[in-house]
Coordinates of C-alpha atoms in Angstrom, one line a residue:
Chain A
M6 CA 0.0 0.3 -0.1
A7 CA 3.1 2.1 1.0
A8 CA 4.5 1.8 -2.3
R9 CA 1.3 2.4 -4.5
F10 CA 1.1 5.7 -2.4
L11 CA 4.4 6.6 -3.3
W12 CA 4.0 5.9 -6.9
A13 CA 0.6 7.6 -7.0
S14 CA 2.4 10.9 -5.4
R15 CA 4.8 11.2 -8.3
V16 CA 2.3 10.8 -11.0
A17 CA 0.3 13.2 -9.3
S18 CA 2.9 15.5 -8.8
H19 CA 4.1 15.0 -12.3
L20 CA 0.7 15.7 -13.9
K21 CA 0.5 18.6 -11.3
I22 CA -2.4 17.3 -9.6
S23 CA -3.5 16.6 -6.5
I24 CA -4.3 12.7 -5.2
A25 CA -7.2 11.5 -3.1
Q26 CA -6.2 9.0 -0.9
R27 CA -8.9 6.4 -0.1
G28 CA -9.2 3.5 2.3
F29 CA -9.6 0.9 -0.4
A30 CA -6.5 0.2 -2.7
S31 CA -7.2 1.6 -6.0
V32 CA -5.7 4.9 -6.7
V33 CA -8.2 8.1 -7.9
L34 CA -6.8 11.1 -9.5
K35 CA -8.4 14.3 -8.8
D36 CA -8.7 16.8 -11.6
L37 CA -9.4 13.7 -13.8
K38 CA -12.8 13.1 -14.8
Y39 CA -14.2 9.6 -14.8
A40 CA -16.5 7.2 -17.0
E41 CA -18.7 4.7 -15.0
S42 CA -17.6 2.6 -17.4
H43 CA -13.9 2.8 -15.6
E44 CA -12.5 5.2 -18.2
W45 CA -10.4 8.3 -16.9
V46 CA -10.5 11.5 -18.8
K47 CA -7.6 14.4 -19.0
I48 CA -9.0 17.8 -20.7
D49 CA -6.7 20.0 -21.7
G50 CA -8.8 23.2 -24.1
N51 CA -10.3 21.0 -26.6
K52 CA -8.3 18.2 -26.5
A53 CA -8.5 15.3 -24.2
T54 CA -6.4 12.4 -23.2
F55 CA -8.0 9.1 -22.1
G56 CA -7.0 5.5 -20.4
I57 CA -8.5 2.7 -18.0
T58 CA -8.5 3.9 -14.2
D59 CA -6.3 1.9 -11.7
H60 CA -9.8 0.4 -10.4
A61 CA -10.1 -0.9 -13.9
Q62 CA -6.4 -2.6 -14.7
D63 CA -6.6 -3.7 -11.0
H64 CA -9.8 -6.2 -11.8
L65 CA -8.6 -6.9 -15.4
G66 CA -5.5 -8.5 -14.4
D67 CA -2.2 -8.8 -16.7
V68 CA -3.1 -6.7 -19.7
V69 CA -1.4 -9.1 -22.8
Y70 CA -3.2 -6.3 -25.8
V71 CA -4.8 -3.6 -26.4
E72 CA -7.1 -3.1 -29.7
L73 CA -6.1 0.9 -30.9
P74 CA -8.6 2.7 -33.0
D75 CA -7.3 4.1 -36.4
L76 CA -6.4 7.9 -36.4
G77 CA -9.2 10.1 -37.8
R78 CA -11.9 7.7 -36.5
S79 CA -14.7 9.5 -34.6
V80 CA -15.8 8.3 -31.2
S81 CA -18.9 8.7 -29.2
Q82 CA -19.5 9.3 -25.7
G83 CA -20.4 5.9 -24.2
E84 CA -19.4 4.0 -27.5
S85 CA -17.0 1.7 -27.5
F86 CA -13.7 2.5 -29.6
G87 CA -11.6 -0.5 -29.0
A88 CA -10.5 -3.4 -26.4
V89 CA -8.4 -4.5 -23.6
E90 CA -7.4 -7.9 -23.1
S91 CA -6.1 -9.8 -20.1
V92 CA -5.0 -13.4 -19.8
K93 CA -8.7 -13.6 -18.0
A94 CA -10.9 -11.9 -20.3
T95 CA -11.3 -9.0 -23.0
S96 CA -13.1 -5.5 -22.7
D97 CA -14.3 -3.0 -24.4
I98 CA -13.1 0.1 -24.2
N99 CA -16.0 2.6 -24.2
S100 CA -14.9 6.7 -25.0
P101 CA -16.0 8.9 -21.9
V102 CA -16.2 12.3 -24.5
S103 CA -17.4 12.3 -28.3
G104 CA -14.2 13.9 -30.8
K105 CA -11.7 12.7 -33.6
V106 CA -9.0 10.5 -32.9
V107 CA -5.6 12.5 -33.4
E108 CA -3.0 10.3 -31.5
V109 CA -3.1 6.8 -30.4
N110 CA -0.2 5.2 -27.6
E111 CA 1.6 3.0 -30.3
V112 CA 3.9 2.2 -27.3
L113 CA 1.1 -0.1 -25.8
T114 CA 1.4 -2.3 -28.8
E115 CA 4.8 -3.3 -27.6
S116 CA 4.3 -2.9 -24.3
P117 CA 0.5 -3.5 -23.1
G118 CA 1.5 -3.8 -19.9
L119 CA 2.0 -0.4 -19.2
V120 CA -1.7 -0.3 -18.6
N121 CA -1.3 -2.1 -15.4
T122 CA 1.8 -0.5 -14.4
S123 CA 1.2 3.1 -15.1
P124 CA -2.5 3.4 -16.2
Y125 CA -2.7 7.3 -15.9
E126 CA 0.6 8.2 -17.6
D127 CA 2.1 5.7 -19.6
G128 CA -0.7 3.6 -20.2
W129 CA -2.7 6.3 -21.9
I130 CA -4.3 5.1 -24.8
I131 CA -5.8 7.8 -27.4
K132 CA -6.1 11.5 -27.4
V133 CA -9.2 13.0 -29.2
E134 CA -10.2 16.4 -30.2
L135 CA -13.3 17.3 -28.3
S136 CA -16.3 17.6 -30.8
D137 CA -19.0 18.7 -27.7
A138 CA -17.1 20.6 -24.9
E139 CA -20.3 20.1 -22.8
E140 CA -20.5 16.5 -22.6
A141 CA -17.9 16.1 -19.7
K142 CA -19.8 17.6 -17.4
K143 CA -21.9 14.3 -17.5
L144 CA -18.7 12.7 -16.1
M145 CA -17.8 12.2 -12.4
D146 CA -15.6 13.8 -10.7
S147 CA -12.7 12.1 -8.7
D148 CA -15.2 11.8 -5.0
K149 CA -17.7 10.5 -6.8
Y150 CA -16.2 7.8 -8.7
S151 CA -14.1 7.0 -5.6
K152 CA -17.7 6.1 -4.4
F153 CA -18.8 4.6 -7.3
C154 CA -16.1 1.8 -7.4
E155 CA -16.5 1.5 -3.2
E156 CA -20.2 0.8 -4.1
E157 CA -19.5 -1.7 -6.8
D158 CA -17.0 -3.5 -5.0
A159 CA -19.2 -3.8 -1.9
K160 CA -22.1 -5.2 -4.0
H161 CA -20.1 -7.9 -4.9
Chain B
M5 CA -15.1 -1.2 -20.1
R6 CA -18.0 -2.8 -21.1
G7 CA -21.1 -2.6 -19.2
G8 CA -19.9 -0.5 -16.6
S9 CA -19.4 -3.5 -14.0
L10 CA -16.2 -5.2 -13.4
W11 CA -18.1 -7.7 -11.6
Q12 CA -19.3 -9.3 -15.3
L13 CA -15.4 -9.7 -15.9
G14 CA -15.1 -12.7 -13.3
Q15 CA -18.2 -13.8 -14.6
S16 CA -16.5 -14.0 -18.1
I17 CA -13.5 -15.5 -16.9
T18 CA -15.8 -18.0 -15.6
R19 CA -17.4 -18.6 -18.6
R20 CA -14.4 -18.9 -20.3
L21 CA -12.8 -21.5 -18.0
A22 CA -15.6 -23.3 -17.0
Q23 CA -17.1 -24.6 -20.2
S24 CA -17.1 -28.1 -19.1
D25 CA -20.5 -27.8 -17.7
K26 CA -23.1 -25.7 -19.5
K27 CA -25.6 -26.7 -16.7
S28 CA -23.5 -25.1 -13.7
V29 CA -22.6 -22.1 -15.8
S30 CA -26.6 -21.0 -15.5
R31 CA -27.0 -22.2 -12.0
R32 CA -23.8 -20.1 -11.2
Y33 CA -25.5 -17.0 -12.5
L34 CA -28.4 -18.2 -10.3
A35 CA -26.5 -18.9 -7.3
S36 CA -25.7 -16.7 -4.7
G37 CA -22.1 -16.6 -3.1
S38 CA -23.8 -19.0 -0.3
D39 CA -24.8 -21.5 -2.6
L40 CA -20.9 -22.3 -4.0
K41 CA -19.1 -25.2 -2.5
K42 CA -16.3 -24.6 -0.3
T43 CA -13.2 -27.1 0.0
A44 CA -10.9 -27.7 3.0
L45 CA -8.7 -24.9 2.1
Y46 CA -11.3 -21.8 1.6
D47 CA -10.4 -19.9 4.6
F48 CA -6.5 -20.8 3.9
H49 CA -7.1 -18.9 0.2
V50 CA -8.9 -16.0 1.4
A51 CA -5.9 -15.7 4.2
H52 CA -3.2 -15.9 1.5
G53 CA -5.2 -13.3 -0.8
G54 CA -6.9 -15.7 -2.7
K55 CA -9.7 -14.1 -5.2
M56 CA -12.7 -16.6 -4.9
V57 CA -14.6 -17.0 -7.8
P58 CA -17.5 -19.4 -8.6
F59 CA -15.8 -22.7 -10.5
A60 CA -18.1 -25.8 -11.5
G61 CA -20.4 -25.1 -8.1
W62 CA -17.4 -24.4 -6.1
S63 CA -15.6 -21.0 -4.7
M64 CA -12.2 -21.2 -5.8
P65 CA -9.1 -18.9 -6.2
I66 CA -8.5 -17.8 -9.6
Q67 CA -5.5 -16.1 -8.5
Y68 CA -3.8 -14.6 -5.4
K69 CA -1.5 -11.0 -4.9
D70 CA 0.7 -12.1 -7.8
S71 CA -0.4 -11.8 -11.1
I72 CA -1.9 -14.7 -13.4
I73 CA 1.2 -14.1 -15.4
D74 CA 3.9 -14.2 -12.6
S75 CA 2.4 -17.2 -10.9
T76 CA 2.7 -18.9 -14.7
V77 CA 6.0 -18.3 -14.8
N78 CA 6.8 -19.3 -11.4
C79 CA 5.3 -22.5 -11.6
R80 CA 7.9 -23.3 -14.2
V81 CA 11.1 -21.6 -12.3
N82 CA 10.1 -23.0 -9.3
G83 CA 7.0 -24.4 -8.5
S84 CA 3.0 -24.3 -7.6
L85 CA 0.5 -25.5 -5.0
F86 CA -2.9 -25.7 -6.2
D87 CA -5.9 -26.7 -4.3
V88 CA -7.9 -29.0 -6.6
A89 CA -10.4 -30.5 -3.7
H90 CA -13.4 -29.5 -6.6
M91 CA -12.5 -32.5 -8.8
C92 CA -13.9 -36.0 -7.7
G93 CA -11.8 -39.0 -6.3
L94 CA -12.8 -42.2 -6.6
S95 CA -12.1 -45.7 -6.2
L96 CA -13.6 -49.0 -8.0
K97 CA -13.0 -52.2 -6.0
G98 CA -13.8 -55.6 -6.3
K99 CA -12.9 -58.8 -8.3
D100 CA -14.2 -57.2 -11.8
C101 CA -13.4 -53.5 -11.3
V102 CA -10.8 -53.7 -14.0
P103 CA -13.0 -55.9 -17.0
F104 CA -15.8 -53.2 -15.4
L105 CA -13.8 -50.1 -16.3
E106 CA -12.7 -51.2 -19.4
T107 CA -16.2 -51.1 -21.0
L108 CA -16.1 -47.3 -19.8
V109 CA -12.6 -45.9 -20.8
V110 CA -10.4 -46.9 -23.7
A111 CA -7.4 -47.6 -21.5
D112 CA -5.8 -50.9 -21.6
V113 CA -6.5 -51.3 -17.5
A114 CA -5.6 -55.2 -17.5
G115 CA -2.1 -54.3 -18.8
L116 CA -1.4 -51.7 -16.4
A117 CA 1.5 -52.8 -14.1
P118 CA 0.1 -52.1 -10.3
G119 CA 1.0 -48.6 -8.6
T120 CA 0.9 -47.1 -12.6
G121 CA -1.8 -44.8 -14.2
S122 CA -2.4 -42.9 -17.5
L123 CA -4.8 -40.6 -18.8
T124 CA -8.0 -42.0 -20.8
V125 CA -11.0 -41.0 -21.8
F126 CA -14.7 -42.2 -20.8
T127 CA -16.6 -42.5 -24.2
N128 CA -20.3 -42.6 -24.9
E129 CA -21.9 -44.6 -28.0
K130 CA -21.2 -42.4 -30.5
G131 CA -17.1 -42.7 -29.3
G132 CA -17.4 -39.0 -28.0
A133 CA -15.7 -38.3 -24.9
I134 CA -17.6 -37.7 -21.5
D135 CA -15.1 -36.8 -19.6
D136 CA -11.2 -37.3 -19.6
S137 CA -9.7 -39.0 -16.5
V138 CA -6.5 -40.1 -14.8
I139 CA -6.9 -43.8 -13.8
T140 CA -4.5 -46.1 -11.8
K141 CA -4.4 -49.3 -11.1
V142 CA -3.6 -49.7 -7.4
T143 CA -4.0 -53.3 -7.1
D144 CA -5.9 -55.5 -9.6
E145 CA -9.1 -55.4 -7.2
H146 CA -8.9 -51.4 -7.1
I147 CA -8.8 -48.3 -9.4
Y148 CA -8.2 -45.0 -8.2
L149 CA -9.3 -42.3 -10.8
V150 CA -10.4 -38.6 -10.8
V151 CA -12.6 -37.1 -12.8
N152 CA -13.3 -33.3 -13.2
A153 CA -15.3 -31.2 -11.2
G154 CA -17.6 -29.6 -13.9
C155 CA -18.2 -33.5 -15.1
R156 CA -19.0 -34.7 -11.4
D157 CA -22.4 -35.6 -11.5
K158 CA -22.5 -36.5 -15.0
D159 CA -19.6 -39.1 -14.7
L160 CA -21.1 -40.5 -11.3
A161 CA -24.5 -41.0 -12.9
H162 CA -23.1 -42.6 -16.0
I163 CA -20.8 -45.0 -14.1
E164 CA -23.6 -45.8 -11.5
E165 CA -25.7 -46.9 -14.1
H166 CA -23.1 -49.4 -16.1
M167 CA -22.3 -50.5 -12.5
K168 CA -25.5 -51.6 -11.6
A169 CA -25.8 -53.2 -15.4
F170 CA -22.4 -54.8 -14.9
K171 CA -23.5 -56.1 -11.1
S172 CA -27.1 -57.4 -12.4
K173 CA -25.1 -60.2 -14.6
G174 CA -22.7 -61.0 -11.7
G175 CA -19.9 -58.7 -11.5
D176 CA -18.2 -58.0 -8.4
V177 CA -17.7 -54.2 -8.5
N178 CA -18.3 -51.4 -5.8
W179 CA -17.5 -48.1 -5.8
H180 CA -16.5 -45.2 -3.1
I181 CA -16.3 -41.6 -4.0
H182 CA -13.2 -39.9 -2.1
D183 CA -15.6 -37.1 -0.2
E184 CA -13.6 -37.3 2.7
R185 CA -10.3 -36.6 0.9
S186 CA -8.7 -33.2 -0.7
L187 CA -6.8 -33.4 -3.8
L188 CA -3.7 -31.1 -3.8
A189 CA -1.6 -30.5 -6.7
L190 CA 2.4 -29.6 -6.4
Q191 CA 4.2 -28.9 -9.4
G192 CA 7.3 -27.6 -10.9
P193 CA 10.9 -28.0 -10.6
L194 CA 11.0 -27.8 -6.7
A195 CA 7.9 -30.4 -6.4
A196 CA 9.8 -33.5 -5.7
P197 CA 12.7 -31.7 -3.3
V198 CA 10.1 -30.1 -1.4
L199 CA 7.8 -32.9 -1.3
Q200 CA 10.8 -35.2 -0.1
H201 CA 11.1 -33.3 3.1
L202 CA 7.8 -34.6 4.1
T203 CA 7.7 -38.2 3.6
K204 CA 10.2 -40.9 4.1
E205 CA 9.4 -42.7 1.3
D206 CA 12.0 -42.3 -1.9
L207 CA 10.8 -40.2 -4.7
S208 CA 12.9 -40.6 -7.0
K209 CA 12.1 -44.0 -7.4
L210 CA 8.4 -43.0 -8.6
Y211 CA 8.1 -42.3 -11.9
F212 CA 5.9 -40.5 -14.1
G213 CA 2.2 -41.8 -13.8
Q214 CA 3.2 -43.9 -11.0
F215 CA 1.1 -44.2 -8.1
Q216 CA 1.9 -45.1 -4.2
I217 CA -0.3 -44.9 -0.6
L218 CA 2.3 -43.4 2.1
D219 CA 2.8 -40.9 4.9
I220 CA 3.2 -37.2 3.9
N221 CA 3.3 -34.8 6.7
G222 CA 1.8 -37.3 9.3
S223 CA -1.0 -38.6 6.8
T224 CA -2.0 -41.5 4.9
C225 CA -1.9 -40.2 1.2
F226 CA -2.4 -41.2 -2.3
L227 CA 0.2 -40.0 -4.0
T228 CA 0.3 -39.8 -8.4
R229 CA 3.2 -38.6 -10.2
T230 CA 1.5 -36.6 -12.5
G231 CA 0.0 -33.3 -13.6
Y232 CA -1.9 -30.5 -15.2
T233 CA 1.2 -28.4 -16.2
G234 CA 3.5 -30.2 -18.1
E235 CA 6.2 -30.3 -15.4
D236 CA 7.0 -32.6 -12.7
G237 CA 5.1 -32.8 -10.3
F238 CA 2.3 -34.4 -7.8
E239 CA -1.3 -34.7 -7.1
I240 CA -1.6 -35.6 -3.6
S241 CA -4.9 -37.0 -2.0
V242 CA -5.1 -36.2 1.5
P243 CA -7.3 -36.5 4.5
S244 CA -9.2 -33.8 4.1
E245 CA -8.9 -32.5 8.3
H246 CA -5.1 -32.7 7.3
A247 CA -5.0 -30.8 4.0
V248 CA -4.5 -27.5 5.4
D249 CA -1.6 -28.6 7.7
L250 CA -0.3 -30.4 4.3
A251 CA -0.3 -27.2 2.2
K252 CA 1.5 -25.2 4.7
A253 CA 4.0 -27.7 5.5
I254 CA 4.6 -27.5 1.6
L255 CA 4.9 -24.0 1.3
E256 CA 7.1 -23.2 4.4
K257 CA 9.3 -26.2 3.2
S258 CA 9.5 -24.2 0.0
E259 CA 10.8 -21.1 1.7
G260 CA 8.4 -19.2 -0.5
K261 CA 9.1 -20.5 -3.6
V262 CA 6.4 -23.1 -3.9
R263 CA 3.4 -20.2 -4.1
L264 CA -0.4 -20.6 -3.7
T265 CA -1.6 -20.9 -7.3
G266 CA -5.1 -20.6 -8.5
L267 CA -7.1 -21.5 -11.6
G268 CA -6.2 -18.5 -14.0
A269 CA -2.3 -19.8 -14.1
R270 CA -3.2 -23.6 -14.2
D271 CA -5.5 -22.8 -17.5
S272 CA -2.3 -21.0 -18.8
L273 CA -0.3 -23.8 -18.0
R274 CA -2.0 -26.4 -19.4
L275 CA -2.5 -24.8 -22.7
E276 CA 1.2 -24.1 -22.7
A277 CA 1.6 -28.2 -22.2
G278 CA -1.1 -28.5 -24.9
L279 CA -3.4 -30.3 -22.7
C280 CA -6.8 -30.8 -23.3
L281 CA -9.6 -28.5 -21.1
Y282 CA -12.9 -31.0 -20.9
G283 CA -15.6 -28.7 -22.3
N284 CA -13.4 -26.3 -24.4
D285 CA -10.8 -29.1 -26.4
M286 CA -12.9 -32.1 -25.6
E287 CA -16.4 -31.9 -25.5
Q288 CA -19.5 -35.1 -26.5
H289 CA -19.3 -34.9 -30.1
I290 CA -15.4 -35.3 -30.0
T291 CA -13.3 -38.6 -30.0
P292 CA -10.3 -39.2 -28.8
V293 CA -8.7 -40.0 -32.1
E294 CA -9.6 -36.2 -33.0
A295 CA -8.3 -34.9 -30.3
G296 CA -4.8 -36.6 -30.7
L297 CA -5.5 -39.0 -28.1
T298 CA -5.1 -42.5 -29.9
W299 CA -1.9 -43.1 -27.9
A300 CA -4.5 -43.3 -25.1
I301 CA -6.5 -46.1 -26.5
G302 CA -4.6 -49.2 -25.7
K303 CA -3.1 -51.6 -28.3
R304 CA -5.1 -54.4 -27.4
R305 CA -8.3 -52.0 -27.0
R306 CA -7.7 -50.9 -30.8
A307 CA -7.9 -54.3 -31.7
E308 CA -10.5 -55.6 -29.4
G309 CA -12.7 -52.8 -28.9
G310 CA -15.3 -53.0 -25.8
F311 CA -15.8 -49.9 -25.0
L312 CA -18.9 -47.5 -25.7
G313 CA -18.5 -45.9 -28.9
A314 CA -15.6 -48.4 -29.9
D315 CA -16.9 -49.1 -33.8
V316 CA -16.9 -45.3 -34.4
I317 CA -13.5 -45.2 -33.0
L318 CA -11.9 -48.0 -34.4
K319 CA -13.3 -46.9 -37.8
Q320 CA -11.7 -43.3 -37.3
L321 CA -8.3 -45.5 -36.6
Q322 CA -8.7 -47.4 -39.9
D323 CA -9.9 -44.2 -42.1
G324 CA -8.4 -41.6 -40.1
P325 CA -10.4 -38.6 -38.5
T326 CA -11.9 -35.9 -40.1
I327 CA -10.9 -33.1 -38.4
R328 CA -7.8 -33.1 -35.8
R329 CA -6.5 -31.3 -32.7
V330 CA -3.9 -29.1 -33.8
G331 CA -1.7 -26.0 -32.2
F332 CA -1.5 -22.3 -33.3
F333 CA 0.5 -19.0 -33.1
S334 CA -1.0 -16.3 -34.1
S335 CA -0.5 -12.3 -34.1
G336 CA -2.6 -9.6 -32.6
P337 CA -5.3 -10.1 -30.0
P338 CA -5.0 -13.9 -28.4
A339 CA -7.4 -16.0 -30.2
R340 CA -10.1 -17.2 -28.0
S341 CA -12.6 -20.2 -28.1
H342 CA -14.8 -20.3 -31.0
S343 CA -12.7 -18.1 -33.0
E344 CA -12.6 -19.1 -36.7
V345 CA -9.7 -20.3 -38.6
H346 CA -9.8 -20.0 -41.9
D347 CA -6.8 -21.1 -44.7
E348 CA -5.1 -18.2 -46.5
N349 CA -7.6 -17.9 -49.4
G350 CA -10.4 -17.3 -46.6
N351 CA -12.0 -20.5 -46.6
K352 CA -13.2 -21.4 -43.1
I353 CA -11.5 -24.9 -41.9
G354 CA -11.6 -25.1 -38.6
E355 CA -12.4 -23.6 -34.9
I356 CA -10.2 -22.3 -31.6
T357 CA -11.3 -24.2 -28.6
S358 CA -8.9 -22.8 -26.3
G359 CA -6.6 -19.9 -26.6
G360 CA -4.5 -17.3 -24.9
F361 CA -1.3 -15.0 -24.0
S362 CA 1.5 -17.7 -23.2
P363 CA 3.5 -16.3 -20.1
N364 CA 6.6 -18.4 -20.8
L365 CA 6.6 -17.9 -24.5
K366 CA 5.2 -14.4 -24.4
K367 CA 3.5 -15.0 -27.6
N368 CA 0.0 -16.1 -28.5
I369 CA -0.8 -19.8 -28.3
A370 CA -4.1 -21.5 -28.7
M371 CA -5.6 -25.1 -29.7
G372 CA -8.2 -25.9 -31.8
Y373 CA -9.6 -28.5 -34.5
V374 CA -9.0 -28.3 -38.2
K375 CA -10.3 -30.3 -41.4
S376 CA -7.5 -33.4 -41.8
G377 CA -5.6 -32.4 -44.8
Q378 CA -5.2 -28.7 -43.5
H379 CA -3.6 -29.7 -39.8
K380 CA 0.4 -30.1 -41.1
T381 CA 2.6 -28.1 -38.8
G382 CA 3.5 -24.9 -40.4
T383 CA 0.1 -24.1 -42.5
K384 CA -0.7 -20.8 -42.7
V385 CA -3.9 -20.1 -41.5
K386 CA -5.6 -17.0 -40.6
I387 CA -7.6 -16.6 -37.2
L388 CA -10.8 -14.3 -36.9
V389 CA -10.6 -12.4 -33.6
R390 CA -13.7 -10.0 -32.9
G391 CA -14.3 -10.3 -36.9
K392 CA -11.0 -9.2 -38.0
P393 CA -8.5 -11.7 -39.3
Y394 CA -5.2 -11.9 -37.9
E395 CA -1.9 -14.0 -39.2
G396 CA -1.3 -17.6 -37.5
N397 CA 0.5 -20.9 -38.3
I398 CA -0.3 -24.7 -37.1
T399 CA 2.3 -25.8 -34.5
K400 CA 3.1 -28.9 -32.8
M401 CA 1.9 -29.3 -29.2
P402 CA 3.1 -29.2 -26.5
F403 CA 4.4 -25.1 -26.9
V404 CA 6.6 -25.5 -23.9
A405 CA 8.6 -28.6 -23.7
T406 CA 7.3 -31.0 -20.8
K407 CA 9.5 -32.1 -18.1
Y408 CA 7.9 -35.6 -16.8
Y409 CA 10.2 -37.5 -14.5
K410 CA 10.9 -40.7 -16.6
P411 CA 13.7 -43.0 -16.1
S412 CA 16.3 -42.6 -18.0

């Protein structure tokens, strides 16, 4: 737990954001937005970067393959644009916002494990140009997302 | 992430790993956690960080604190201890237990030396597989066998029905189901050295496929030098009240190098070893010949038959089967069960029955069935994963060389 907190602090200071320390194991970063389907979004003007959360990678297990979309493809909020495969299962990745894919993290083709070791930094999946800045308001902030994860885990 | 609920991941895991009994899959969706059976090691697993999931009606650890990949690699470097107490061990006894069992399996049971065993297949009237099983002739009047957890009800009903008919004709056979015992599997290079610390018997004289009843860690155990990983190792049937102590002793003697290992890694290991998973690679409609298990059909049995479905199987031995189980390497995402296999021109030639990422080889591996004639090693194929074709080729199995302990 201590090691993960140190890691989280490093990430947070690198991204220049603060972290929310929670009782349960996964890390949730403040200043990012979250979708119920466990993707995080970092919005920078009209560009957004996203990936899957620490909670998601922890449940998935070792990621062995990431299916990336083509550049220029449009994505819609809530719709699947790719997949993350672990040893155990394949899971769709849903886009937390709508827009056009302008960059994909090619490094993941060689090193899919980055999604596990660095879900918020090196494990970013795609960058899009936002088509509707208002949409981000529908996403959860870090407090709401942390609670959402706690409730989900408690149900099972 | 699909559906917003990661719990569904757990369900898809169990769907993937436990297709052995389709009935129990639907039961699992309806059953609450409390309906699941627990092995003697349940609390031990939880205390060691086991992530418990439903499997064939039992609550079993899919992994512990280490990842499935690390766990799989550790088995081949050091060793793994698996709780397989969900599997069903039984003894057939009586003067005629050998001829009785021969009516149900393809093995040359009569030809087995006492204290030796083999993998075999229980067949149905069409020659298809009801289950695969490791059987051991303890003596001429005692056979010990282990069947899959997901097939327990089906197998026991099948054996009981035939036993009744056999006895009604004057045959002397009876059975005992070993629910008072728990099965543990200890696999890997450290399996023998660690287990040797716990018994006075000289394990260097117990070779692959051999069986002994002996004292291990103070209790009378059934020990078979066999496993489901391709590594040297043992399956240990211990009285359930001593199961936790034995597990603790094994882990302690290995100084932490042998790790508790769950079903996730177990599936990766058996796939690397090219071993069938009943429910995926072997099913009611697949014969042992098609599955590449002709070697398990005793030579005498190939001439005489005398087991259910012998006419179908003997014909396949003569004419060759129309489909064959083969191994695949592929690029892109790992091929999974039910992925279609096409030839280079896009014609469907077969289907994947098991697949995944090999932690030891660091590439995708899979097994499946293709039309005979298209099954040669090196054949280039295209495998459809989520609608897109990816390059692959047919290869021999096992993917990782086996290390069975055999006399030199």
